[in-house]
mmCIF file of C-alpha atoms in Angstrom:
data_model
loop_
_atom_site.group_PDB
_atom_site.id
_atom_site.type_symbol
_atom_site.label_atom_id
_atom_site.label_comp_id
_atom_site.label_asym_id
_atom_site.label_seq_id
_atom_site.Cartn_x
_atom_site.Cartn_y
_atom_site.Cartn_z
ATOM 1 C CA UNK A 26 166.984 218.145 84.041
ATOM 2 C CA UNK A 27 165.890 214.854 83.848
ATOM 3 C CA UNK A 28 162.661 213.324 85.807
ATOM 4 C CA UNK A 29 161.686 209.278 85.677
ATOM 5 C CA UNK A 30 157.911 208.624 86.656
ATOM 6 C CA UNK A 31 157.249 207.143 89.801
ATOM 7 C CA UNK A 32 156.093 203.743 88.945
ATOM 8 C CA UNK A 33 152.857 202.293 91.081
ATOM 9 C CA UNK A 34 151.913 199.334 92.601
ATOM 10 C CA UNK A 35 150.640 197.777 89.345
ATOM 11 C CA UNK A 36 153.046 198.741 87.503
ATOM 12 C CA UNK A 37 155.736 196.826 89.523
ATOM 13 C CA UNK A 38 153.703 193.550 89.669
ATOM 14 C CA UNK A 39 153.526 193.249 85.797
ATOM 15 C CA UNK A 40 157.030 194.344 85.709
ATOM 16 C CA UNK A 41 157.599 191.138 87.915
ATOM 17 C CA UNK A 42 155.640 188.800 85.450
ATOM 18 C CA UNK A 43 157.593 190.068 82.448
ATOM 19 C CA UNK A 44 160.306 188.743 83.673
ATOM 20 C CA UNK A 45 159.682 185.912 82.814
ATOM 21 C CA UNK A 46 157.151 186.211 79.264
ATOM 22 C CA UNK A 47 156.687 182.604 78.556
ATOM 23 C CA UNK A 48 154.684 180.192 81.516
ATOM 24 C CA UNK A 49 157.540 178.176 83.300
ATOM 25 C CA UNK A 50 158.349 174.497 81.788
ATOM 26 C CA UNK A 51 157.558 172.548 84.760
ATOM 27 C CA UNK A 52 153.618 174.074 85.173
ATOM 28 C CA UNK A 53 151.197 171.603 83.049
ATOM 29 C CA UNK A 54 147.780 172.828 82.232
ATOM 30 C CA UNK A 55 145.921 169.219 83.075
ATOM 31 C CA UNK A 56 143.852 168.687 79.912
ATOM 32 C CA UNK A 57 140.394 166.565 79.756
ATOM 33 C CA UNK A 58 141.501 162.801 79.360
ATOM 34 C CA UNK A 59 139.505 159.857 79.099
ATOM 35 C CA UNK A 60 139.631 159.114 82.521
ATOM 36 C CA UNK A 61 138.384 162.266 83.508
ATOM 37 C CA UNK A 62 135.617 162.244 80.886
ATOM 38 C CA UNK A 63 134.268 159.093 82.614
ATOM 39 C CA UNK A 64 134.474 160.723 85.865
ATOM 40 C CA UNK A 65 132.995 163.682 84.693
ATOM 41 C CA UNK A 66 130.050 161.388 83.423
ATOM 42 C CA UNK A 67 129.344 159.010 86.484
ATOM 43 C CA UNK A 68 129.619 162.270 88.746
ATOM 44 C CA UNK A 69 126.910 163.779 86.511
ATOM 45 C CA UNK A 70 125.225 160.751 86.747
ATOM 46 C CA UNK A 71 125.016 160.368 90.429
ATOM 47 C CA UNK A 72 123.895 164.190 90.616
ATOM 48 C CA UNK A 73 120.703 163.118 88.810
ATOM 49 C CA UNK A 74 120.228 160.143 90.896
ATOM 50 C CA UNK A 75 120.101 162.341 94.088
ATOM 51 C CA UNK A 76 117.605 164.860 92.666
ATOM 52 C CA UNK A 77 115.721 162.100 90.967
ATOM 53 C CA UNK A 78 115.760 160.439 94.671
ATOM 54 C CA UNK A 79 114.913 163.489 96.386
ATOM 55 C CA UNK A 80 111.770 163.956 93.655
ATOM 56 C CA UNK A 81 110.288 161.362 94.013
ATOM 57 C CA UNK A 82 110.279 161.235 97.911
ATOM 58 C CA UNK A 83 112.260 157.886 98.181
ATOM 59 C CA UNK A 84 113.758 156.174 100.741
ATOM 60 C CA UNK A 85 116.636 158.663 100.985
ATOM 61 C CA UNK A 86 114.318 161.827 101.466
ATOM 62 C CA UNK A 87 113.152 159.040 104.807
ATOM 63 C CA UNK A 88 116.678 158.986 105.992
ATOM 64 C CA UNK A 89 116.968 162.717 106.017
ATOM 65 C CA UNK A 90 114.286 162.928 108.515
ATOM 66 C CA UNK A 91 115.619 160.490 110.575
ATOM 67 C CA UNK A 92 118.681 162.382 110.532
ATOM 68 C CA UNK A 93 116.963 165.623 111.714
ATOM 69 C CA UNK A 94 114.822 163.760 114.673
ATOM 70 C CA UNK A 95 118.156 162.361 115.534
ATOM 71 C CA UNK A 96 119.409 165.743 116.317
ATOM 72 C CA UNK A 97 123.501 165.433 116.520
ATOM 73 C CA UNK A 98 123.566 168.655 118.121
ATOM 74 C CA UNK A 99 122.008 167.349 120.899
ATOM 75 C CA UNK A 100 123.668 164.249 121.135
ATOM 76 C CA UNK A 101 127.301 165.708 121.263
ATOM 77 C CA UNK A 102 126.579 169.155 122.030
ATOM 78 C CA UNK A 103 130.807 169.283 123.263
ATOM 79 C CA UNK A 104 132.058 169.619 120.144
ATOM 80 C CA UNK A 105 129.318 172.198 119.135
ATOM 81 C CA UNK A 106 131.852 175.023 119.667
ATOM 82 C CA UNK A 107 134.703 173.731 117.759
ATOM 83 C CA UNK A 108 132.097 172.620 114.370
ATOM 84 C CA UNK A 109 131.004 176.338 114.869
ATOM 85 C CA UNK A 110 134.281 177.545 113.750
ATOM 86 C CA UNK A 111 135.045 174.684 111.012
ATOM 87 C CA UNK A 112 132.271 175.761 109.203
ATOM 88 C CA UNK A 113 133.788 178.566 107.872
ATOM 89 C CA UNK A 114 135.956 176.966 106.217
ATOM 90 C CA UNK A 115 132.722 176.346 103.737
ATOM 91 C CA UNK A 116 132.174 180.126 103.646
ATOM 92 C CA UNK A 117 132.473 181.416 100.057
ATOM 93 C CA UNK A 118 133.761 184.604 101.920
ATOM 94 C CA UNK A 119 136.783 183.721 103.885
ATOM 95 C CA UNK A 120 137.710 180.712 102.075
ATOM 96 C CA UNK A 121 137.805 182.764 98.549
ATOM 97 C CA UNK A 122 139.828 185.363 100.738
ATOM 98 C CA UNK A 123 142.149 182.906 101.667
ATOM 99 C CA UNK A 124 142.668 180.703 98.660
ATOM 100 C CA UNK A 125 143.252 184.081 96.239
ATOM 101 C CA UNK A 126 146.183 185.113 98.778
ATOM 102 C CA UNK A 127 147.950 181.922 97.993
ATOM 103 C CA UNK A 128 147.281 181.836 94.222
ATOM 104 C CA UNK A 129 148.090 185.427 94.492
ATOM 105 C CA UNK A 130 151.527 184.273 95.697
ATOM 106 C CA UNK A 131 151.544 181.623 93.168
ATOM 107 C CA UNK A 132 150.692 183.975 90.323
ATOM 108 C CA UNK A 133 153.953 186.368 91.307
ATOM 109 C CA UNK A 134 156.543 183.691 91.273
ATOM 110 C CA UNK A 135 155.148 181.568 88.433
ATOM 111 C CA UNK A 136 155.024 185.163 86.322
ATOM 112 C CA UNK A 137 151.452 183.852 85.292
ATOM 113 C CA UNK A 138 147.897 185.202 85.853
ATOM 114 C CA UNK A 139 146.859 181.584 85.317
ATOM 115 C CA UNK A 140 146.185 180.500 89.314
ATOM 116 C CA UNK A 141 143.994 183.927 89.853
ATOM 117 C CA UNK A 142 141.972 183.318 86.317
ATOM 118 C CA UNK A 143 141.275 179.697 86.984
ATOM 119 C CA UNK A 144 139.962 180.403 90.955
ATOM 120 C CA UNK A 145 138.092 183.104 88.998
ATOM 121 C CA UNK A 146 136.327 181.356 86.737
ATOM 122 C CA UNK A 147 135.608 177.971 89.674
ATOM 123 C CA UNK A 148 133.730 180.300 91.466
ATOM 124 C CA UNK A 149 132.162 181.753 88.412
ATOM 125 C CA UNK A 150 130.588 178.329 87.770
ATOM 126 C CA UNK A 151 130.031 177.277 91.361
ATOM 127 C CA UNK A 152 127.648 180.684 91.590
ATOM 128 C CA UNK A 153 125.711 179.646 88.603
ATOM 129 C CA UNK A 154 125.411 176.064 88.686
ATOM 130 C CA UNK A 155 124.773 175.443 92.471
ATOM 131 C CA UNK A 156 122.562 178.841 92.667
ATOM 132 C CA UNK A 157 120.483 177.886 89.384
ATOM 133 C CA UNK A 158 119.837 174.615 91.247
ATOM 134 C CA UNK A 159 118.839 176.616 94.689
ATOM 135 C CA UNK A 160 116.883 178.547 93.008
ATOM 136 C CA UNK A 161 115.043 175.900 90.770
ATOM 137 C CA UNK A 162 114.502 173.202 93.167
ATOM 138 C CA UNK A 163 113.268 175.625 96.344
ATOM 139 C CA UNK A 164 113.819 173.313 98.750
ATOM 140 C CA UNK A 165 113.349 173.757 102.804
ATOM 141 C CA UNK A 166 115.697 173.674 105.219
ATOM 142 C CA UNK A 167 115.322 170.879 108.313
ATOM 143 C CA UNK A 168 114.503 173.878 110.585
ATOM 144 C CA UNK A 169 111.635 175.584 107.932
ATOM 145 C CA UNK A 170 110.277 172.166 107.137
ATOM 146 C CA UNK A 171 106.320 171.620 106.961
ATOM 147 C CA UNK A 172 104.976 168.559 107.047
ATOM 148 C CA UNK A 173 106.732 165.611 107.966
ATOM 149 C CA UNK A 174 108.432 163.055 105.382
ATOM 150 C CA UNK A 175 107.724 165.563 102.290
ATOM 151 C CA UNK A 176 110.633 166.122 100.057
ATOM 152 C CA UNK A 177 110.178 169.842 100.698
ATOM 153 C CA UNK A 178 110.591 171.185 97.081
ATOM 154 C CA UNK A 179 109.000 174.047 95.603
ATOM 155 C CA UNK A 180 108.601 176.204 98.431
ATOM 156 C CA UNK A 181 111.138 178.484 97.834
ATOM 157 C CA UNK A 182 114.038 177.439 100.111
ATOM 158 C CA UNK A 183 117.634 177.466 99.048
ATOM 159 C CA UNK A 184 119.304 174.938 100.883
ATOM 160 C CA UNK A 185 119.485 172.214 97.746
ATOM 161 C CA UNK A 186 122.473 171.552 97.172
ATOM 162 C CA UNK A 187 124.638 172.701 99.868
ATOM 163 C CA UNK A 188 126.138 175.734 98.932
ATOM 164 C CA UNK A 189 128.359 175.780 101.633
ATOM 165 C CA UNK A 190 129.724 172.033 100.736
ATOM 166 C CA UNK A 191 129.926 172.284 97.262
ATOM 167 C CA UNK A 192 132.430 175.501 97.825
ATOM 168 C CA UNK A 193 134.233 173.805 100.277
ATOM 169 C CA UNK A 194 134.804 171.380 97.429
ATOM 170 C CA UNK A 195 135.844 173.421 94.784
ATOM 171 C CA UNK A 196 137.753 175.893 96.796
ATOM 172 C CA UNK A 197 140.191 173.729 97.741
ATOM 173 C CA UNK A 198 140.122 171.406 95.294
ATOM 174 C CA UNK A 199 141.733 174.197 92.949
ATOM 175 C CA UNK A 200 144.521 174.276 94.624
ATOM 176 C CA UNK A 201 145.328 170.169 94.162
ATOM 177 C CA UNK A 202 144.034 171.343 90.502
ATOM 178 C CA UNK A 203 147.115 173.931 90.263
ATOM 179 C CA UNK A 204 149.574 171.583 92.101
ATOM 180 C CA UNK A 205 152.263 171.399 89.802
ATOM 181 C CA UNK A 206 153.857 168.179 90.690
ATOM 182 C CA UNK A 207 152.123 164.735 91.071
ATOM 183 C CA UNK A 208 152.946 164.265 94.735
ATOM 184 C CA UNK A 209 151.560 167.688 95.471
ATOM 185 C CA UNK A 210 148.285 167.298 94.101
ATOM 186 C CA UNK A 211 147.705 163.816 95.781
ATOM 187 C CA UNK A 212 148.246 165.473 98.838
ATOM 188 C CA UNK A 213 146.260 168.588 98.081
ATOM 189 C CA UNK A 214 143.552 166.527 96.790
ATOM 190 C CA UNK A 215 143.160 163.723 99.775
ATOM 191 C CA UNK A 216 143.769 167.140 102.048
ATOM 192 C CA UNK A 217 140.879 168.710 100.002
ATOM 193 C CA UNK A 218 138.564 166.225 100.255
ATOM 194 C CA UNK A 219 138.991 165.604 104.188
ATOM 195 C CA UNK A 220 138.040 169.273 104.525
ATOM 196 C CA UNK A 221 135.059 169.211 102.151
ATOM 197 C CA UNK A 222 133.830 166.247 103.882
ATOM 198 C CA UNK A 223 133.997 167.621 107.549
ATOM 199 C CA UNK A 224 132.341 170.917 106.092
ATOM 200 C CA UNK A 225 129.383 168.546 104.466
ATOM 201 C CA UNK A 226 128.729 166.505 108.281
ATOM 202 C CA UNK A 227 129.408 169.881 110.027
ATOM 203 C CA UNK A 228 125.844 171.145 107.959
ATOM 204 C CA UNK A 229 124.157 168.257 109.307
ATOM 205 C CA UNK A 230 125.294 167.998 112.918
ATOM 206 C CA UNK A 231 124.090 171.841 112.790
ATOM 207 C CA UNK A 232 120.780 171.106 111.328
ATOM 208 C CA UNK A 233 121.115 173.742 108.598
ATOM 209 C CA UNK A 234 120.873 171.002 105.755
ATOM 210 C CA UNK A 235 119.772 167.923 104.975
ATOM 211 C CA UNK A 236 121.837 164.637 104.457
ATOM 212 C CA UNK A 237 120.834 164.935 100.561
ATOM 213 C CA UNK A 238 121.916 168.226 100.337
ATOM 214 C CA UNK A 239 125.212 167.532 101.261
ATOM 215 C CA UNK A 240 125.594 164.635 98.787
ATOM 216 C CA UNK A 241 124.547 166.961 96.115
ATOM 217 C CA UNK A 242 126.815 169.090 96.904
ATOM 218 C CA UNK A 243 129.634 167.272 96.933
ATOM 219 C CA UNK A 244 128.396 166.474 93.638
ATOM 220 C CA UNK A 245 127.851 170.137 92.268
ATOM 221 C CA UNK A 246 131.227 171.202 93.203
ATOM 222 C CA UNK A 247 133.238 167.588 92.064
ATOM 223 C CA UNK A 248 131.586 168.325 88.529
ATOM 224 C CA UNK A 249 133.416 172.169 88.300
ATOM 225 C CA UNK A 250 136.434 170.332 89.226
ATOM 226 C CA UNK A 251 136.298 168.024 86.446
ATOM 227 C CA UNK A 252 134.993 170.473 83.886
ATOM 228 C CA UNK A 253 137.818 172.928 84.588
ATOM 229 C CA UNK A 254 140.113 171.949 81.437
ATOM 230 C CA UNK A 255 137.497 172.554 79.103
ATOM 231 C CA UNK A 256 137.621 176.474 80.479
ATOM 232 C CA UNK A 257 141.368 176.549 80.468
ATOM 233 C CA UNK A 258 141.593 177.575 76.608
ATOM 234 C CA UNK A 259 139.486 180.370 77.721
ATOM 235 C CA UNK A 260 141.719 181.005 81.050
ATOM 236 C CA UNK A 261 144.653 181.293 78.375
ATOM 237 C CA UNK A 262 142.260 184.081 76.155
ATOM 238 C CA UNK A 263 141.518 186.135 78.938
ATOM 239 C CA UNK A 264 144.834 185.764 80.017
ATOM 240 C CA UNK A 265 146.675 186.984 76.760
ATOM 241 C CA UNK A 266 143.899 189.991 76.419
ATOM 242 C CA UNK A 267 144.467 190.982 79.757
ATOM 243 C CA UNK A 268 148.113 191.597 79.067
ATOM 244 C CA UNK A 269 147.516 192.796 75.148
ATOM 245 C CA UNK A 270 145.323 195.420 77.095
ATOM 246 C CA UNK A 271 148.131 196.211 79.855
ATOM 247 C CA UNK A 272 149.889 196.267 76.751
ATOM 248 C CA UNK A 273 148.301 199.640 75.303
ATOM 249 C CA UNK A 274 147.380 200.684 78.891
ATOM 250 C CA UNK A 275 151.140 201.394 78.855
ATOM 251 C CA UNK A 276 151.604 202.985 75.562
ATOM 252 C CA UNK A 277 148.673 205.060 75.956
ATOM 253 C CA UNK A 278 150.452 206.403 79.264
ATOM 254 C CA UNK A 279 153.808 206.564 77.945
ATOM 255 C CA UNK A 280 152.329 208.818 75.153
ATOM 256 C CA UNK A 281 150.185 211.435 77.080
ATOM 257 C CA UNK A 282 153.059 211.799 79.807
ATOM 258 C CA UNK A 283 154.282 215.149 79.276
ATOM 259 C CA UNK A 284 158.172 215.627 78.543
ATOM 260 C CA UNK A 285 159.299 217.698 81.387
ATOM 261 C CA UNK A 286 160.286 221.335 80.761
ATOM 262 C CA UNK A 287 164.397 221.746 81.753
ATOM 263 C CA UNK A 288 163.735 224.361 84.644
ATOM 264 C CA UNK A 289 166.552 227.709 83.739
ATOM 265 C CA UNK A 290 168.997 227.308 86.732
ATOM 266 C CA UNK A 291 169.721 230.844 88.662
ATOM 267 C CA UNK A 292 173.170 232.323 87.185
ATOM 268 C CA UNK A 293 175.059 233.161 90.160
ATOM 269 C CA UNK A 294 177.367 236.517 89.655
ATOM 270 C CA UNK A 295 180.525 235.466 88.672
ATOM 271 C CA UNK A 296 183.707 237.096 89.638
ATOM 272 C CA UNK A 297 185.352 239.870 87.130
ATOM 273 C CA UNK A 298 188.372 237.527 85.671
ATOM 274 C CA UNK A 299 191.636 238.924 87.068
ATOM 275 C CA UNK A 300 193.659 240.140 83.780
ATOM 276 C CA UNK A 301 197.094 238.401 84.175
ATOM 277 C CA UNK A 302 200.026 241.606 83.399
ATOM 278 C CA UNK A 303 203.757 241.087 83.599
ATOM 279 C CA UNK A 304 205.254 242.504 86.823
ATOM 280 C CA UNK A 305 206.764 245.826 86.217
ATOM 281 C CA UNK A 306 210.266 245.942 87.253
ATOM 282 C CA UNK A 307 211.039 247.738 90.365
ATOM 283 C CA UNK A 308 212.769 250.873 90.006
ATOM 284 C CA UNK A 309 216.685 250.695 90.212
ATOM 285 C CA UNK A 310 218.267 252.184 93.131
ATOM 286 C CA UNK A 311 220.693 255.170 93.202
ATOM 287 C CA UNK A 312 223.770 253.961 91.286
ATOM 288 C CA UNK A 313 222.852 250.313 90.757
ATOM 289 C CA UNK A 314 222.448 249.019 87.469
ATOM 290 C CA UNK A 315 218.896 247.134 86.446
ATOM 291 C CA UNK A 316 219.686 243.091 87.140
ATOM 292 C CA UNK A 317 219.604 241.451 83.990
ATOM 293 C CA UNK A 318 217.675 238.775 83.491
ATOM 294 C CA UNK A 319 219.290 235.059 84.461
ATOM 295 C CA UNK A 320 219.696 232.370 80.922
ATOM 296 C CA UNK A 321 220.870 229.240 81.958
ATOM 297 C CA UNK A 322 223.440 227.248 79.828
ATOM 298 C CA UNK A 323 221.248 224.051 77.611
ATOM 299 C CA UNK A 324 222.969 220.750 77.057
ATOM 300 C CA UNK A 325 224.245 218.475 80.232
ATOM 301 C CA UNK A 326 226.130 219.401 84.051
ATOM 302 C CA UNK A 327 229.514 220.199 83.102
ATOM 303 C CA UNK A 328 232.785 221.370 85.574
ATOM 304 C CA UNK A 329 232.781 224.887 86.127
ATOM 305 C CA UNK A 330 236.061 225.181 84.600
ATOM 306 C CA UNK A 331 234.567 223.539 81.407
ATOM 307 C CA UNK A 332 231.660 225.744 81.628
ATOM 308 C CA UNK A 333 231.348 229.001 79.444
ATOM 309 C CA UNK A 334 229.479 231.785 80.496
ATOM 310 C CA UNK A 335 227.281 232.362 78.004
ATOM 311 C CA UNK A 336 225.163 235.726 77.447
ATOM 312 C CA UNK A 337 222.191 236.575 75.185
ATOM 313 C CA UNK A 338 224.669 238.093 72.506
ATOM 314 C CA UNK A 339 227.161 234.943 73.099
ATOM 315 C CA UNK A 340 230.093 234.030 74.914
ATOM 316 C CA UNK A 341 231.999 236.793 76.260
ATOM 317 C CA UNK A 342 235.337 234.215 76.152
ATOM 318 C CA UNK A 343 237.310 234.639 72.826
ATOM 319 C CA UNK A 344 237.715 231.778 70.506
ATOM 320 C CA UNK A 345 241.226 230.798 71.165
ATOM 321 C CA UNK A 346 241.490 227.129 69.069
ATOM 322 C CA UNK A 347 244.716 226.018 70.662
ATOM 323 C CA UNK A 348 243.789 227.059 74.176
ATOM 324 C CA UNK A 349 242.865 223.697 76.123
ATOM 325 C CA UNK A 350 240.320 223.277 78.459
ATOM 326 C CA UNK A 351 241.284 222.630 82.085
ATOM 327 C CA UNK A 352 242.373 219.068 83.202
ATOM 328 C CA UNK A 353 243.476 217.527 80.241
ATOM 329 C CA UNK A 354 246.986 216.574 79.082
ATOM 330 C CA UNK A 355 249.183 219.182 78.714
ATOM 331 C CA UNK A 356 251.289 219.821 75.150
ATOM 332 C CA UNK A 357 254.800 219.200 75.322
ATOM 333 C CA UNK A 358 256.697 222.734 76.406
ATOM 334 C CA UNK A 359 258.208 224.145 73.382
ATOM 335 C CA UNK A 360 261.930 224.685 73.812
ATOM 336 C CA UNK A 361 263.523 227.543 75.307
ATOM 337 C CA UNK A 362 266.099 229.675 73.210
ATOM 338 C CA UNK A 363 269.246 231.460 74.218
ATOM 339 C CA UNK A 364 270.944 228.860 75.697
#
C-alpha cells in the first residue's frame, strides 16, 4: 500500500518556480551605467548641500520657518481630511505591505525570487541610511522647535530627513526599477515620483517636517534607487543560496521520511472449492437398456442417404465395393437369360 506525502504550502510555491529554472529572457537586471554613475554623484552631491545648508543655518533653514508661521493647515484646512489619508502612502508599514503583494505576484509568474530580494534589500538600506542620518543629525520637528530661526540640530529629534518621504521614494520607485519593459518603467517612474512628491508637501502642509527635510529626503531615498545595481550581484547570491539551501531542505526531508509499513489486509473466509465429479448415470429402468452415449459423424453435412452410421467400433454397414451410393447413375442392367 502505497502513501504520497501531502505536500505544503511551500512546497508548492517552489514547485511553481522550478518550472521554469533559468530567469525568463525578457527580465534585464539594469546594471550601473555611466549615466547613472553621474546621477548617483550629483544626487550625492545635492544631499550634502542640504545638510551643509541646514548646518550652517542659511537662508534655507529661514525659509523653513517661514513655512511653519505660514501654517498650510490653516490656510486650506478642506483638504486636511483627504492629506490625512495620502500620507500613508509614506508609511513604511502599509506601503511595504502593499508593494511585497505585488512583487509577491511578480516573483510567482517570473519563477524568480529576484522582485522580493531586491524590495528586501531597498528597505534594508533605506533603514540604515535615512535612520543613521536621524539619529546623527537630531534634529527638531516644527512642532518641538525652541528658539526661533535655529537650525534645530543636536537635540535629539528624528525628523531629518523625512523618513516618511524618502520611503515613499524608494517604495515605489522599485517597482519602475523591476519594470521589465521601457514603457513600463517610464510610467512607473513619472507615477512614482508624483506620489513621492505629494507624500513630501503632505509632511509640510501637516507641520510634522520641515521644508529641508523633505528635500533630503527625496534625496536619501533617490540615492538607494541609484545604488541598487551595485547590490544586485548580491540579490543573485542570496538568491542561488536560498534555493541551494531549499535544495538540501528537501533531501534532508526526503531522507528522514519513513517508508510506510504495507498494512496485512484481513483474509476474508473463502468458500470450500466445489470438487467438480462426473454425473453418475441414472439407474436404467426395468427392461430398458443403458442409452449409449451419442458420437457424431466428423468431416462436412452430407444427405442422409450418403450418410453412414458410424459407431465407436465402426460402421455397422458392410463394405460392399460395387454397391453405389444413392442418386447417382445407375449401371447398365445386365442381361436377362432364358429367353
Amino acid at each position: 500500500m502505497r502513501t504520497e506525502r501531502n505536500l505544503t504550502r511551500l512546497d508548492r510555491v517552489f514547485a511553481r518556480l522550478d518550472r521554469e529554472p533559468e530567469r525568463p529572457a525578457h527580465i534585464d537586471v539594469p546594471k550601473m551605467s555611466r549615466h547613472r554613475v553621474v546621477l548617483f554623484t550629483a544626487t550625492l552631491a545635492f544631499y550634502l548641500a542640504i545638510v551643509w545648508a541646514v548646518v550652517i543655518t542659511s537662508w534655507l533653514v529661514r525659509l523653513d520657518w517661514q513655512v511653519m508661521f505660514f501654517r498650510p493647515y490653516q490656510q486650506w484646512s478642506g483638504i486636511h481630511w483627504f492629506v490625512d489619508y495620502y500620507v500613508v502612502l509614506g508609511q513604511r508599514g502599509p506601503t511595504a505591505v502593499m508593494v511585497a503583494a505585488w512583487l509577491g505576484w511578480r516573483s510567482w509568474r517570473q519563477h524568480t525570487l529576484r522582485p522580493l530580494l531586491t524590495l528586501g534589500a531597498s528597505l534594508l538600506l533605506l533603514n540604515i541610511t535615512v535612520g543613521a542620518a536621524k539619529l546623527g543629525m537630531g534634529r527638531l520637528g516644527p512642532h518641538y522647535a525652541t528658539v526661533i530661526g535655529s537650525n534645530e540640530m543636536g537635540l535629539g529629534g528624528d525628523i531629518f530627513p523625512s523618513g516618511h518621504t524618502a520611503n515613499a521614494v524608494v517604495t515605489w520607485g522599485i517597482l519602475a526599477y523591476l519594470a521589465s519593459t521601457p514603457r513600463a518603467r517610464r510610467w512607473l517612474s513619472a507615477a512614482s515620483a508624483v506620489t513621492s512628491l505629494g507624500v513630501g508637501m503632505s509632511t509640510v502642509y501637516l507641520g510634522t517636517h520641515w521644508l529641508s527635510d523633505v528635500l533630503l529626503g527625496w534625496a536619501a531615498g533617490l540615492l538607494i534607487l541609484l545604488a541598487l545595481p551595485w547590490c544586485e550581484p548580491f540579490i543573485a547570491r542570496a538568491e542561488a543560496w536560498l534555493f541551494d539551501l531549499r535544495d538540501r531542505w528537501r533531501a534532508r526531508r526526503g531522507s528522514t521520511v519513513p517508508v510506510p509499513v504495507p498494512v496485512p489486509v484481513a483474509l476474508k473466509p473463502r468458500p470450500a472449492p466445489v470438487e467438480q465429479t462426473t454425473p453418475e448415470p441414472e439407474p436404467a429402468s426395468l427392461g430398458r437398456p443403458p442409452r449409449a452415449p451419442i458420437h457424431l459423424a466428423p468431416g462436412p453435412h452430407t444427405a442422409r442417404s450418403e450418410r453412414t452410421p458410424v459407431t465407436p467400433a465402426g460402421s455397422r454397414r458392410p463394405q460392399h465395393p460395387e454397391r453405389q451410393p444413392r442418386g447417382t447413375a445407375a449401371q447398365p442392367a445386365r442381361p436377362l437369360t432364358g429367353g
